[in-house]
Short mmCIF file of C-alpha atoms in Angstrom, two decimals:
data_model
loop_
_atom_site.label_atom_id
_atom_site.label_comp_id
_atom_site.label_asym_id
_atom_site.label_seq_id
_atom_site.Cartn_x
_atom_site.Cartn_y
_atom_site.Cartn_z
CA UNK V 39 39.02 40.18 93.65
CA UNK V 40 36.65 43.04 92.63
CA UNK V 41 33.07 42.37 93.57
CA UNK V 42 30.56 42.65 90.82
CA UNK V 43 28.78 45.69 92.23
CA UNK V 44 32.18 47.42 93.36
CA UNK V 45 32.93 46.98 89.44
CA UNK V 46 29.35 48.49 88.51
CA UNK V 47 30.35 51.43 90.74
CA UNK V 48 33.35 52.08 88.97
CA UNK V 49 32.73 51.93 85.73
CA UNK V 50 29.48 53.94 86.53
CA UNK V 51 31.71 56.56 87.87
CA UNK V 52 34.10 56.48 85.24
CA UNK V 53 31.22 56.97 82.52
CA UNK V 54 28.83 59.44 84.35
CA UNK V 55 29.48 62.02 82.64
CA UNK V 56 27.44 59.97 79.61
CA UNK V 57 24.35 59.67 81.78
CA UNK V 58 24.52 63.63 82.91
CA UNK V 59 25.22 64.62 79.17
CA UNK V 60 21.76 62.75 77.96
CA UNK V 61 19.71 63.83 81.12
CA UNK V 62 20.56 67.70 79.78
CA UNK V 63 20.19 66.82 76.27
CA UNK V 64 16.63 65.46 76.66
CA UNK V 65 15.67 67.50 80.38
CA UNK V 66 14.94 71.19 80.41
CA UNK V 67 14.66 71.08 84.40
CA UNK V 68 16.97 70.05 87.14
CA UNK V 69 14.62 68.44 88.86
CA UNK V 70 13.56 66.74 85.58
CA UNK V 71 17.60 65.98 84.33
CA UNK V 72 18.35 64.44 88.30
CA UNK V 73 15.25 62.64 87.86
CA UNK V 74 16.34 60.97 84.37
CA UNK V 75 19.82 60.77 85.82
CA UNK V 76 18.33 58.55 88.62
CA UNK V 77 16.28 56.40 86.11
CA UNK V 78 19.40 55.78 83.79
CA UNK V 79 21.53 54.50 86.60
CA UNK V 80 18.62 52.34 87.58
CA UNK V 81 18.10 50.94 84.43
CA UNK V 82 21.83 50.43 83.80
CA UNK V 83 22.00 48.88 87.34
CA UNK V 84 19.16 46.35 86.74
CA UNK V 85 20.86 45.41 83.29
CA UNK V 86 24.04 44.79 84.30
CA UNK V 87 24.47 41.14 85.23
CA UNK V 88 23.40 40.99 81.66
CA UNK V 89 26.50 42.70 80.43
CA UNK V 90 29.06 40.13 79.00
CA UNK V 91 31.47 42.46 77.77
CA UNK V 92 31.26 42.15 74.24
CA UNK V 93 31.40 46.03 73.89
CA UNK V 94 32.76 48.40 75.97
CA UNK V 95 31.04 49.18 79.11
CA UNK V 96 29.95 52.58 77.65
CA UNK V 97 28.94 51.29 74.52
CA UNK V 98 26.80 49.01 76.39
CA UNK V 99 25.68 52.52 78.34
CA UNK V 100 25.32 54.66 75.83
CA UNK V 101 22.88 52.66 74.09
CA UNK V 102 20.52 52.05 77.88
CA UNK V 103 20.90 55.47 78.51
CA UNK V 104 19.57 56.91 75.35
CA UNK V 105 16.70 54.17 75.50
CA UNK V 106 16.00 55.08 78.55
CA UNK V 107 15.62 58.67 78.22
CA UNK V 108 13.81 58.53 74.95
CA UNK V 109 11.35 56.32 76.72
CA UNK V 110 10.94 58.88 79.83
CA UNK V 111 10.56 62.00 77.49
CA UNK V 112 7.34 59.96 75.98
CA UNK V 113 6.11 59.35 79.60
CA UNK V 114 7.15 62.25 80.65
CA UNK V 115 5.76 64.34 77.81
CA UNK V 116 8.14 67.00 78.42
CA UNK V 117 9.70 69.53 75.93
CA UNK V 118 10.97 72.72 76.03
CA UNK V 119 10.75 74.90 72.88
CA UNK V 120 13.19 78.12 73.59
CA UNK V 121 15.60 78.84 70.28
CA UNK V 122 18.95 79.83 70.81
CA UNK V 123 21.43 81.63 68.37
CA UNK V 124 24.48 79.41 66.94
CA UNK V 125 26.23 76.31 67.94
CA UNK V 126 30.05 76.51 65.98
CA UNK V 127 32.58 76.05 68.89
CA UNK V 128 30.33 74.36 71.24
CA UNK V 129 31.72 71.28 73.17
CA UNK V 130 30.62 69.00 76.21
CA UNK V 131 33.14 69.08 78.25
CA UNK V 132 34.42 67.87 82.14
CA UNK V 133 36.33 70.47 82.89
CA UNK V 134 36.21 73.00 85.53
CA UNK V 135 33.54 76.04 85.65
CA UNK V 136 33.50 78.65 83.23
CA UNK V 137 30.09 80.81 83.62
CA UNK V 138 30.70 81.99 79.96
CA UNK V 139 31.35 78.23 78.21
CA UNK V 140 28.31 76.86 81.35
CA UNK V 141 25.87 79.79 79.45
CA UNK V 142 27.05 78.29 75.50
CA UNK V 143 26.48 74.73 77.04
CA UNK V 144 23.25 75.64 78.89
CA UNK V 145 22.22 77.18 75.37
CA UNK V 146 23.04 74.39 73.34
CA UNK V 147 21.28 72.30 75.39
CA UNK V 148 18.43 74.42 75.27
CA UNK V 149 18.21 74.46 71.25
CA UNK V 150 19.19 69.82 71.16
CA UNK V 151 15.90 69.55 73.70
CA UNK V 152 13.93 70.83 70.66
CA UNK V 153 14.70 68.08 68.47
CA UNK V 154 13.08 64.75 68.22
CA UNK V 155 14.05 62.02 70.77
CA UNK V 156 16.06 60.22 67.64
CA UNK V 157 17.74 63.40 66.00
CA UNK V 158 19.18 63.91 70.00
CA UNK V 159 20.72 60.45 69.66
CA UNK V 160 22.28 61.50 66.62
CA UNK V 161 24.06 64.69 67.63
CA UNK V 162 24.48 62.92 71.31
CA UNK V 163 26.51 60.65 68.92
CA UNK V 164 28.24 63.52 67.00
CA UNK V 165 29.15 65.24 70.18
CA UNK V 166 30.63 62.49 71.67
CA UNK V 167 32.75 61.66 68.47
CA UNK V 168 31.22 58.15 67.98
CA UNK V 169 31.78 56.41 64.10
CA UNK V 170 29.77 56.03 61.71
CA UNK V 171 29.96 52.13 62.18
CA UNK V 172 29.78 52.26 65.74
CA UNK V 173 26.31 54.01 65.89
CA UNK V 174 25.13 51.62 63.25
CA UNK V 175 25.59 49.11 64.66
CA UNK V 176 23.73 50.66 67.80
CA UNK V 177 20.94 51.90 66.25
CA UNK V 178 20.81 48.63 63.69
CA UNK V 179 20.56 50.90 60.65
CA UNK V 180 23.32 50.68 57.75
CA UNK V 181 26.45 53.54 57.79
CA UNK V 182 25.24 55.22 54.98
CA UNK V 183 21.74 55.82 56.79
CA UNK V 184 23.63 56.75 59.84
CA UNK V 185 25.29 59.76 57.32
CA UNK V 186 21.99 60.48 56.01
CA UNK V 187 20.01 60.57 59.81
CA UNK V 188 23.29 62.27 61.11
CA UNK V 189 23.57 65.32 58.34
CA UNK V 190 20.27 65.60 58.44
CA UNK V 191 19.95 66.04 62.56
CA UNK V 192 22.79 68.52 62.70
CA UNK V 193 20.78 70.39 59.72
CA UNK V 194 18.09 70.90 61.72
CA UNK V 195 19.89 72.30 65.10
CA UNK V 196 21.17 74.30 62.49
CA UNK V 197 18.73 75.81 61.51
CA UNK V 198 17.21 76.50 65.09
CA UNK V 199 20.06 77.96 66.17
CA UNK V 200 19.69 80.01 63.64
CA UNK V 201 16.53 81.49 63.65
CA UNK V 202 15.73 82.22 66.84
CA UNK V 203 11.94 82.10 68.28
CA UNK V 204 11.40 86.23 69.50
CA UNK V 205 11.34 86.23 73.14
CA UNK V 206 8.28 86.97 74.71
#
């Protein structure tokens, strides 16, 4: 029989890659992402006996993690306003290094951080291929207001992208 927190660890491991994703979508720094990182697991850690399984673990995850994070960026009070240039043929990935696709991501990254905590949700969402009913039902808004929020979130990194701020 697996033990409760031997289960914790692997589904955490299995689903990591949701926790780093979020900590570089809403962290400029490393020190800042590892420290988000660290408060995610925590958070998912002390909610977890609370997890009945009536969604998939990362489901259940995605929604603590984004919480989370949006509530550390307003303690935090941490932004980062660089622009970068475009964002067609981006993707997160796991994969193994590639300095060239590491300086798109790194870029990407760079242009999502200026968005607001809620517009990051929504292309967290896009990136990670969620539907339209899922993340309604997350974010307790109706699917047509999920299209709306969604269009309009992936306007505006868009538009950053874009129109790059000069570099000083």
């Amino acid at each position: 029989m697996v033990s409760s927190e031997q289960e914790f660890l692997q589904k955490m491991e299995k689903h990591k890659g949701i926790i780093f994703k979020i900590s570089k979508m809403y962290m400029d720094s490393r020190d800042d992402r590892d420290d988000l990182f660290q408060e995610i697991t925590y958070q998912v850690w002390k909610a977890y006996p609370n997890f009945k399984g009536q969604s998939e673990f990362s489901t259940w995850l995605y929604r603590i993690a984004l919480n989370t994070a949006i509530v550390f960026l307003k303690t935090e009070k941490k932004r980062n306003w660089i622009r970068q240039d475009d964002f067609s043929g981006y993707a997160i990935a796991q994969e193994e290094f590639d300095s060239e696709k590491e300086e798109k991501l790194n870029a990407m990254y760079k242009a999502i951080r200026q968005l607001s905590p809620i517009d990051k949700a929504f292309i967290f969402y896009y990136l990670e291929d969620v539907s339209g009913k899922e993340i309604a039902g997350q974010m307790g808004i109706s699917e047509g207001n999920v299209r709306v929020k969604m269009n309009r979130a992936k306007n505006k990194l868009r538009e950053i992208l874009q129109h790059p701020a000069p570099k000083l």
